PDB file of C-alpha atoms in Angstrom:
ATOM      1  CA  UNK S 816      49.254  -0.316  58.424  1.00  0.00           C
ATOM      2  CA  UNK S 817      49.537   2.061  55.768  1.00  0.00           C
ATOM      3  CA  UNK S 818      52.481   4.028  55.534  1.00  0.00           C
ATOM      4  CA  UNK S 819      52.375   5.924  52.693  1.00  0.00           C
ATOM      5  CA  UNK S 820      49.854   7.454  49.802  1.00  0.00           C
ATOM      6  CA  UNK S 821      50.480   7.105  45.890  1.00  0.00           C
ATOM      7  CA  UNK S 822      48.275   9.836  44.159  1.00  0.00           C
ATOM      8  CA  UNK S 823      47.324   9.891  40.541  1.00  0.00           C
ATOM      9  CA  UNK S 824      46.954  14.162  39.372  1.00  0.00           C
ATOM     10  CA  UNK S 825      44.626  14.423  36.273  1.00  0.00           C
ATOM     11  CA  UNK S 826      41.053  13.900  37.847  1.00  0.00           C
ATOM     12  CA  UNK S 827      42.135  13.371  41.124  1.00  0.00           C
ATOM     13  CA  UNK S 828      43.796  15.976  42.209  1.00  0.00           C
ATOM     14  CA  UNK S 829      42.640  18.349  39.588  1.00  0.00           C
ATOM     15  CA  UNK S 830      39.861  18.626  38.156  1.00  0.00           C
ATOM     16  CA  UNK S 831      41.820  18.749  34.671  1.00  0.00           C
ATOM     17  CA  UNK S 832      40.514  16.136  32.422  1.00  0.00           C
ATOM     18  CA  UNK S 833      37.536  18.064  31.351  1.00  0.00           C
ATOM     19  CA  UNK S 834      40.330  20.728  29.872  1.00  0.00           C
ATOM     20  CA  UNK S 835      41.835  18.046  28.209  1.00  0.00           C
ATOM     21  CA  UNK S 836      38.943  16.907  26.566  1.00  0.00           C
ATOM     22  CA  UNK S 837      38.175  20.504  25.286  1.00  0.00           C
ATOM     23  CA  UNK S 838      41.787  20.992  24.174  1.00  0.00           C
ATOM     24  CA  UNK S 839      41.204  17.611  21.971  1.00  0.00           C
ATOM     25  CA  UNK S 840      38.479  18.943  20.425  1.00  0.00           C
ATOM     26  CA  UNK S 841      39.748  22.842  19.497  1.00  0.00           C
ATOM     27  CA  UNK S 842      42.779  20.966  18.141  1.00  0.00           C
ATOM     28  CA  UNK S 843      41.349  17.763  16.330  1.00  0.00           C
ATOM     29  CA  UNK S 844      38.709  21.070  14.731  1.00  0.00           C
ATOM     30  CA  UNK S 845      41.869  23.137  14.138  1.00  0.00           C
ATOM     31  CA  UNK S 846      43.707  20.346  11.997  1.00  0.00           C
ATOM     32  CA  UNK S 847      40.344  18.868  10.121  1.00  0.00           C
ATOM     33  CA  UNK S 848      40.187  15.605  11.979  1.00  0.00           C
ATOM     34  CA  UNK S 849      36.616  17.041  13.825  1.00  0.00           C
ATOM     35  CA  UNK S 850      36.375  16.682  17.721  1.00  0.00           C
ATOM     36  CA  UNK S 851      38.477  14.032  19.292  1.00  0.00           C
ATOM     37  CA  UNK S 852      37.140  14.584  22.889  1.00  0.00           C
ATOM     38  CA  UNK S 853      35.669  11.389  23.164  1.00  0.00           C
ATOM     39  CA  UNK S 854      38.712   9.285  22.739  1.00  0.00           C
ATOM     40  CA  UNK S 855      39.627  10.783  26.458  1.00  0.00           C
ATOM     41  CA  UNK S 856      37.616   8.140  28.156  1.00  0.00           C
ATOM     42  CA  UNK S 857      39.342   5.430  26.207  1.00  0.00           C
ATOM     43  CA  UNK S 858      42.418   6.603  26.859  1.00  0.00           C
ATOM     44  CA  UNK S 859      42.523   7.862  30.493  1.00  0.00           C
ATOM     45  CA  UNK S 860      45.904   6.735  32.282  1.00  0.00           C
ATOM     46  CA  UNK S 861      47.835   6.129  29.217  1.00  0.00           C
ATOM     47  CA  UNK S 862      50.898   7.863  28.451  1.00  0.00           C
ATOM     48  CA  UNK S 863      51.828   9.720  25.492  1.00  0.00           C
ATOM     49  CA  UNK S 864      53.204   6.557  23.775  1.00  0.00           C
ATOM     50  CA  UNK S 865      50.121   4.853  24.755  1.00  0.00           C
ATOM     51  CA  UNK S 866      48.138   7.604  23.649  1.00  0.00           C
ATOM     52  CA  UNK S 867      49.752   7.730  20.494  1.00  0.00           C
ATOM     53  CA  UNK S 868      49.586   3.941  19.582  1.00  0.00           C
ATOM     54  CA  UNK S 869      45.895   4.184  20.395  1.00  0.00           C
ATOM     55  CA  UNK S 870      45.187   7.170  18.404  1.00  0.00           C
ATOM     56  CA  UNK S 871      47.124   5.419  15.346  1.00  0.00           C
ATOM     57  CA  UNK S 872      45.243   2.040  16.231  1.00  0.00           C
ATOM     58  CA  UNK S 873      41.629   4.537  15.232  1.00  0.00           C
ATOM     59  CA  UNK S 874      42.639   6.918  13.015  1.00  0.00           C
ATOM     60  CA  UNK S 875      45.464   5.519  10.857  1.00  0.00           C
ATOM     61  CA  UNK S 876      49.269   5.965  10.282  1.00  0.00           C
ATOM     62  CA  UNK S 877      48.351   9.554   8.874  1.00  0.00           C
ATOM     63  CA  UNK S 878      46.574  10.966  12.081  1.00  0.00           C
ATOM     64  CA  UNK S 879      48.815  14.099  12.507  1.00  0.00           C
ATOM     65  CA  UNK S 880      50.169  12.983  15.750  1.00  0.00           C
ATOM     66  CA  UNK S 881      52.897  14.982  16.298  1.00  0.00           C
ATOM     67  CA  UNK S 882      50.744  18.213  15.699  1.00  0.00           C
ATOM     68  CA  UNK S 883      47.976  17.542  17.885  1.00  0.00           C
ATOM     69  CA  UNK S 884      50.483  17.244  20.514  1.00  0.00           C
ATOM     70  CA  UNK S 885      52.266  20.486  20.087  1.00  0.00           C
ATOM     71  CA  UNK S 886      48.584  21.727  19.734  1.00  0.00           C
ATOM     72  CA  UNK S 887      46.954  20.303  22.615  1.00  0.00           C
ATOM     73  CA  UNK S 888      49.780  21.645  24.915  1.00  0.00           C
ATOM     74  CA  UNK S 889      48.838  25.041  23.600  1.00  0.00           C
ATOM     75  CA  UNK S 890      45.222  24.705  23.709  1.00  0.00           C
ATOM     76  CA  UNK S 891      45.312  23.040  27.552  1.00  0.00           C
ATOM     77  CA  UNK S 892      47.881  26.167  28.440  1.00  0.00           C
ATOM     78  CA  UNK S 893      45.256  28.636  27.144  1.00  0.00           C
ATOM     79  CA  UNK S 894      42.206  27.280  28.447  1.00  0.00           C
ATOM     80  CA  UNK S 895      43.775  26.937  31.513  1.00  0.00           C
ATOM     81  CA  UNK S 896      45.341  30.433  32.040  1.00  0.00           C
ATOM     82  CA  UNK S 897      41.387  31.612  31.093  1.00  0.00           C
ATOM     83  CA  UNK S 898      39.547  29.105  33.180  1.00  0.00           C
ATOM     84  CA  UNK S 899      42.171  28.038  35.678  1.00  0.00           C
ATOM     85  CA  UNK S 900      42.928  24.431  36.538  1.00  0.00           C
ATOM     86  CA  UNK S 901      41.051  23.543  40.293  1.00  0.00           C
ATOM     87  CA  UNK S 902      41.697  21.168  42.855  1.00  0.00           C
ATOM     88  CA  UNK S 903      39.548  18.751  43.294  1.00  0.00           C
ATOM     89  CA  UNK S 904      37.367  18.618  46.645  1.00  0.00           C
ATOM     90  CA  UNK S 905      39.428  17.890  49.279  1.00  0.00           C
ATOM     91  CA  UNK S 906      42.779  17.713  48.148  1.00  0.00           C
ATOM     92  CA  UNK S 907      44.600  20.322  49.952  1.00  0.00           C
ATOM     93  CA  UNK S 908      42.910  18.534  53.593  1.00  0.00           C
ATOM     94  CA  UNK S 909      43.834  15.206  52.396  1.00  0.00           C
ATOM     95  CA  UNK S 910      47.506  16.604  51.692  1.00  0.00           C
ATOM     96  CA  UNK S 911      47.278  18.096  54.893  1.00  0.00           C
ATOM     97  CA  UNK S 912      45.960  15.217  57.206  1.00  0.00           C
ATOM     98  CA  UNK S 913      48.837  13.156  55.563  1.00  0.00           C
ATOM     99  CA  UNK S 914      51.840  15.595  56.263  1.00  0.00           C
ATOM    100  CA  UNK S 915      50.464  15.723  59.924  1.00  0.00           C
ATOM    101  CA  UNK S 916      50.367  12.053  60.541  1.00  0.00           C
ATOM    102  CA  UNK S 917      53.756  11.678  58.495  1.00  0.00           C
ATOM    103  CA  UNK S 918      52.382   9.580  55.917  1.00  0.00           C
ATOM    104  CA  UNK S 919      54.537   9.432  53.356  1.00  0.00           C
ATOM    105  CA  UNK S 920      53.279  10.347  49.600  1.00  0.00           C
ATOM    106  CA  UNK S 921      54.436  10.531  46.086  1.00  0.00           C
ATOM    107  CA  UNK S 922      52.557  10.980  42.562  1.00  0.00           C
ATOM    108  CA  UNK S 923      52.361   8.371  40.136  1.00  0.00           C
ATOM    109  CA  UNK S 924      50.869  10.146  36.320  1.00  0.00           C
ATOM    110  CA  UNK S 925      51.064   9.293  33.384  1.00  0.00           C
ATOM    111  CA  UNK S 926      51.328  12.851  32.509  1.00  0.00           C
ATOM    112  CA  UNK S 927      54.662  13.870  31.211  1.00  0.00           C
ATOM    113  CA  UNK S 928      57.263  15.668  33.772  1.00  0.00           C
ATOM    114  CA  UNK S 929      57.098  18.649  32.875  1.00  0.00           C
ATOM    115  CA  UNK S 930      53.512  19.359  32.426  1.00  0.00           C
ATOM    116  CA  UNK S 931      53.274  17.667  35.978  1.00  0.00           C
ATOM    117  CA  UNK S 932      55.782  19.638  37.645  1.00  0.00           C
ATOM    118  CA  UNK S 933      54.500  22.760  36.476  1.00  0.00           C
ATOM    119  CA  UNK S 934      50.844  22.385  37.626  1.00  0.00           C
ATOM    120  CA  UNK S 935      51.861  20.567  40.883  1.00  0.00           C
ATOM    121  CA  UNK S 936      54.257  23.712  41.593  1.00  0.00           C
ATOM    122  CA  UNK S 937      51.433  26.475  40.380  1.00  0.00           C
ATOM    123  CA  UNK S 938      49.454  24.946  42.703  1.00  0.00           C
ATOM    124  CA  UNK S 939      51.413  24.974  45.593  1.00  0.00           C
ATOM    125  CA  UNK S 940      51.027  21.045  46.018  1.00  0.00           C
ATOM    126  CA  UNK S 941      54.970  20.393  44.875  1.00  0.00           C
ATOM    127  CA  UNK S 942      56.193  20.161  48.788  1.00  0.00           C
ATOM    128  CA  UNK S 943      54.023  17.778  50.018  1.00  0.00           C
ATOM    129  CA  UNK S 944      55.186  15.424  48.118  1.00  0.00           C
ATOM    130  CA  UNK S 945      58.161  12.806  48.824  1.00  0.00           C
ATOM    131  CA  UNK S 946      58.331  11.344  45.614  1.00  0.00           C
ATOM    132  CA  UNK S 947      57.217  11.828  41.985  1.00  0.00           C
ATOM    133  CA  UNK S 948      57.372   9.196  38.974  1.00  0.00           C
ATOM    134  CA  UNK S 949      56.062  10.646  35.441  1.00  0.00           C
ATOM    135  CA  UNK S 950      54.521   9.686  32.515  1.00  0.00           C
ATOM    136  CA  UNK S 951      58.027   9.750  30.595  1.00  0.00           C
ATOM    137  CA  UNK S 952      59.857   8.172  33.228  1.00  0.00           C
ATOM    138  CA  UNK S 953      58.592   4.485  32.711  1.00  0.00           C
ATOM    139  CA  UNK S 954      57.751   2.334  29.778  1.00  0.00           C
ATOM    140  CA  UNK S 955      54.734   1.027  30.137  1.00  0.00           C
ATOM    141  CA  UNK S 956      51.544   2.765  30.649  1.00  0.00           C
ATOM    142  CA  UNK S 957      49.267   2.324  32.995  1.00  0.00           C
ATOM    143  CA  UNK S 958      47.515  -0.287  34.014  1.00  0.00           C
ATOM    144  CA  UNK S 959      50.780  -2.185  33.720  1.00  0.00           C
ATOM    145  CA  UNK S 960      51.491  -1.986  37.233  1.00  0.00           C
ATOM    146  CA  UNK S 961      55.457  -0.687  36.402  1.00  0.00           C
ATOM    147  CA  UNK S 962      54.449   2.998  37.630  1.00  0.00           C
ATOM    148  CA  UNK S 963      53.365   2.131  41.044  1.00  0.00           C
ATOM    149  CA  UNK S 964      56.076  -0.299  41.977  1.00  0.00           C
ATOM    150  CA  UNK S 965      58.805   2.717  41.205  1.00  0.00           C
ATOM    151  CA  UNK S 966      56.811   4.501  43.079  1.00  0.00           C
ATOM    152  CA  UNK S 967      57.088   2.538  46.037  1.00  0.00           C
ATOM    153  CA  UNK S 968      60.610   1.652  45.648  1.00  0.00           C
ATOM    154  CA  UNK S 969      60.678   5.378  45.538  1.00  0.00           C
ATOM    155  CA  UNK S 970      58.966   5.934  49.139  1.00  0.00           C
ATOM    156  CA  UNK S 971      60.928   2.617  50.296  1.00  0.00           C
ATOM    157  CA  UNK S 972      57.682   1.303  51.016  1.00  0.00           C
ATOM    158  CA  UNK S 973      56.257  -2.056  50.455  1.00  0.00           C
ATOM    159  CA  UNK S 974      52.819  -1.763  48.214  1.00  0.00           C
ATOM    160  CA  UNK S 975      51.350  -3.854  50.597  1.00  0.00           C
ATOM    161  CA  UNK S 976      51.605  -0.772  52.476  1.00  0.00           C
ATOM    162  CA  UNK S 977      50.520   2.014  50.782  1.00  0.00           C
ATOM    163  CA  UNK S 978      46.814   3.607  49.252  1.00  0.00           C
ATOM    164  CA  UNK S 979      46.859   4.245  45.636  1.00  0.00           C
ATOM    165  CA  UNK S 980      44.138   6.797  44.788  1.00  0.00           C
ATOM    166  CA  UNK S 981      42.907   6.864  41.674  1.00  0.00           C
ATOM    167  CA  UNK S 982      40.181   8.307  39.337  1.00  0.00           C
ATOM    168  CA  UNK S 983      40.539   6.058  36.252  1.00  0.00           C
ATOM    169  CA  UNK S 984      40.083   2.128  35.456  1.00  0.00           C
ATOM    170  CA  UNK S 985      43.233   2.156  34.014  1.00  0.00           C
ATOM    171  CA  UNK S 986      45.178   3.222  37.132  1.00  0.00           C
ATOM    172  CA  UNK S 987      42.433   0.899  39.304  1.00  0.00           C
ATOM    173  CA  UNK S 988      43.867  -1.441  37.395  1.00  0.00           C
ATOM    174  CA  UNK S 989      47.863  -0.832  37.651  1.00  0.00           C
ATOM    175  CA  UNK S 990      47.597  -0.159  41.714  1.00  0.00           C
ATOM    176  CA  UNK S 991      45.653  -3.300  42.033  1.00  0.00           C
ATOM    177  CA  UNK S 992      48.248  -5.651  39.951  1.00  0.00           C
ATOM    178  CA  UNK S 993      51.203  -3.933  41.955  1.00  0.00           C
ATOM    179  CA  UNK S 994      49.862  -4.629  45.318  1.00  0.00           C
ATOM    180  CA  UNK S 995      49.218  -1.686  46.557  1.00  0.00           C
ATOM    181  CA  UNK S 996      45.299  -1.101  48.236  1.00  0.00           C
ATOM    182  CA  UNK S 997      43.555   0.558  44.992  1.00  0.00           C
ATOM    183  CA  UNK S 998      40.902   3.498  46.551  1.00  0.00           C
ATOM    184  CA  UNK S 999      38.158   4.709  43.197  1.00  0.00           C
ATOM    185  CA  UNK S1000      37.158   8.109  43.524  1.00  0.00           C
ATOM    186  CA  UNK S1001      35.332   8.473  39.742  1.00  0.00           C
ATOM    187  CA  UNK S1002      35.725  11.416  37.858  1.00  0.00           C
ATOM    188  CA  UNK S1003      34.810  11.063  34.268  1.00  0.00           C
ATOM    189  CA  UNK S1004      34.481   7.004  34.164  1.00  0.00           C
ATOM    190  CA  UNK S1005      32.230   5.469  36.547  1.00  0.00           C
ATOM    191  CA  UNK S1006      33.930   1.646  37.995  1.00  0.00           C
ATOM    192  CA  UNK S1007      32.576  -1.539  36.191  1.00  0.00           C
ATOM    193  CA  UNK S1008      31.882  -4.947  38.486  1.00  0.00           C
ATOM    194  CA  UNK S1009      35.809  -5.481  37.697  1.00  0.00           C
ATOM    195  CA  UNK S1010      36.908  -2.208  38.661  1.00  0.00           C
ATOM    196  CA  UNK S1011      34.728  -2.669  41.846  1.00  0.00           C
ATOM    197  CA  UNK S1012      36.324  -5.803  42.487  1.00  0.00           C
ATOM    198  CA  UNK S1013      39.606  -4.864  41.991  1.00  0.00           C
ATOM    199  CA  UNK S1014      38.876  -1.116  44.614  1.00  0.00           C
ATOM    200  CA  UNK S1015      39.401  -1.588  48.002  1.00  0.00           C
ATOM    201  CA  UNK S1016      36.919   0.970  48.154  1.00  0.00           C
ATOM    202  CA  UNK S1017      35.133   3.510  46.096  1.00  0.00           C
ATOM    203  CA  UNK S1018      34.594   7.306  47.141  1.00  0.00           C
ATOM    204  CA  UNK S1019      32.812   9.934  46.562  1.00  0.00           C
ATOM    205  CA  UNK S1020      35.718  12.707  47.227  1.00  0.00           C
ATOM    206  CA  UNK S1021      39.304  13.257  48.956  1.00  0.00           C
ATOM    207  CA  UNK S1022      37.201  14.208  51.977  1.00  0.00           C
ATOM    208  CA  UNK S1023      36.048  11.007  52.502  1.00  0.00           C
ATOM    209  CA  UNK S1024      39.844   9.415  52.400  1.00  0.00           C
ATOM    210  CA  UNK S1025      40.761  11.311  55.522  1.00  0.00           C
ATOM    211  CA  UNK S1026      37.783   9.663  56.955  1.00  0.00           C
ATOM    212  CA  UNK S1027      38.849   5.826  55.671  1.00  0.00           C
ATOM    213  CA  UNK S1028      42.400   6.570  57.278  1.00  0.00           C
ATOM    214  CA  UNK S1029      40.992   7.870  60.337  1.00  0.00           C
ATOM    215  CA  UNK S1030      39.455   4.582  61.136  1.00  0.00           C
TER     216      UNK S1030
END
């Protein structure tokens, strides 16, 4: 029986990766590195230290890492306050249908805190939620599975119990290894035969979750 939900946020709840991607690019343009964007689908899941080893691992111990944070923050924050930051399809119902049928549900991202917090709450999403583990708050990335175990410790849930949702490989990946029943709904990265393997199943949207639970 499931008892509770573990949601990822970037490209699953929000459709927010695509701003990320642009913010990679203004910024790797703005510090003479060219467009970056296409590291995104390398790196999806990962958290900043992650990120960072990775980006070292292409470019080099010189890769201005420490600037192309400070500017991607300001480039996503921009882009966003022009273009807005939307839900993906289905989200607020899902959200919904679980708060009715007192399913419990946290978010596991590897986005930091306070990024997280702040689009959660601008959203309206924040109360929901029962639990929250960030980005900064574990050390190791996804898809080492140490995210979504907290997270269920956090719920007081077994995994064995609980839908991870999940737009990434990466996260596929960590739900999978934790125990938890791994549901793909794709948003930049379509699932490989292992990915498939590995997803209990694979959706086209959030709708289509309330229809898997209603079963």
């Amino acid at each position: 029986m499931i008892e509770a939900i573990v949601f990822d946020m970037d490209g699953l709840l929000f459709d927010s990766e695509r701003i990320v991607q642009k913010s990679w690019n203004v910024t790797g343009e703005q510090l003479g590195v060219g467009r970056v964007g296409e590291h995104i689908y390398h790196t999806l899941g990962m958290n900043v230290k992650s990120r960072t080893e990775y980006f070292y691992q292409v470019y080099g111990p010189d890769f201005p890492m420490e600037a192309f944070h400070a500017g991607t923050r300001e480039n996503f924050r921009l882009i966003a306050d022009r273009e807005g930051v939307p839900l993906k399809p289905g989200a607020k119902e899902l959200l919904e249908y679980g708060r009715n049928k007192g399913i419990r549900m946290a978010v596991a991202t590897s986005s930091r805190r306070a990024y997280a917090e702040n689009l959660l709450a601008q959203a309206g999403l924040d109360d929901y939620f029962d639990g929250f583990v960030f980005g900064d708050m574990v050390k190791n990335a996804k898809p080492d599975p140490e995210i979504y175990l907290a997270t269920c410790r956090e719920l007081g849930v077994n995994p064995s119990n609980a839908l991870a949702l999940e737009d990434a490989p990466n996260g596929i990946r960590s739900a999978y290894v934790a125990g938890l029943y791994p549901v793909m709904i794709p948003d930049l990265v379509e699932p490989d035969d292992e990915i498939r393997r590995m997803s209990y199943r694979i959706l086209d949207s959030l709708h289509d979750v309330i229809g898997l639970l209603s079963q």
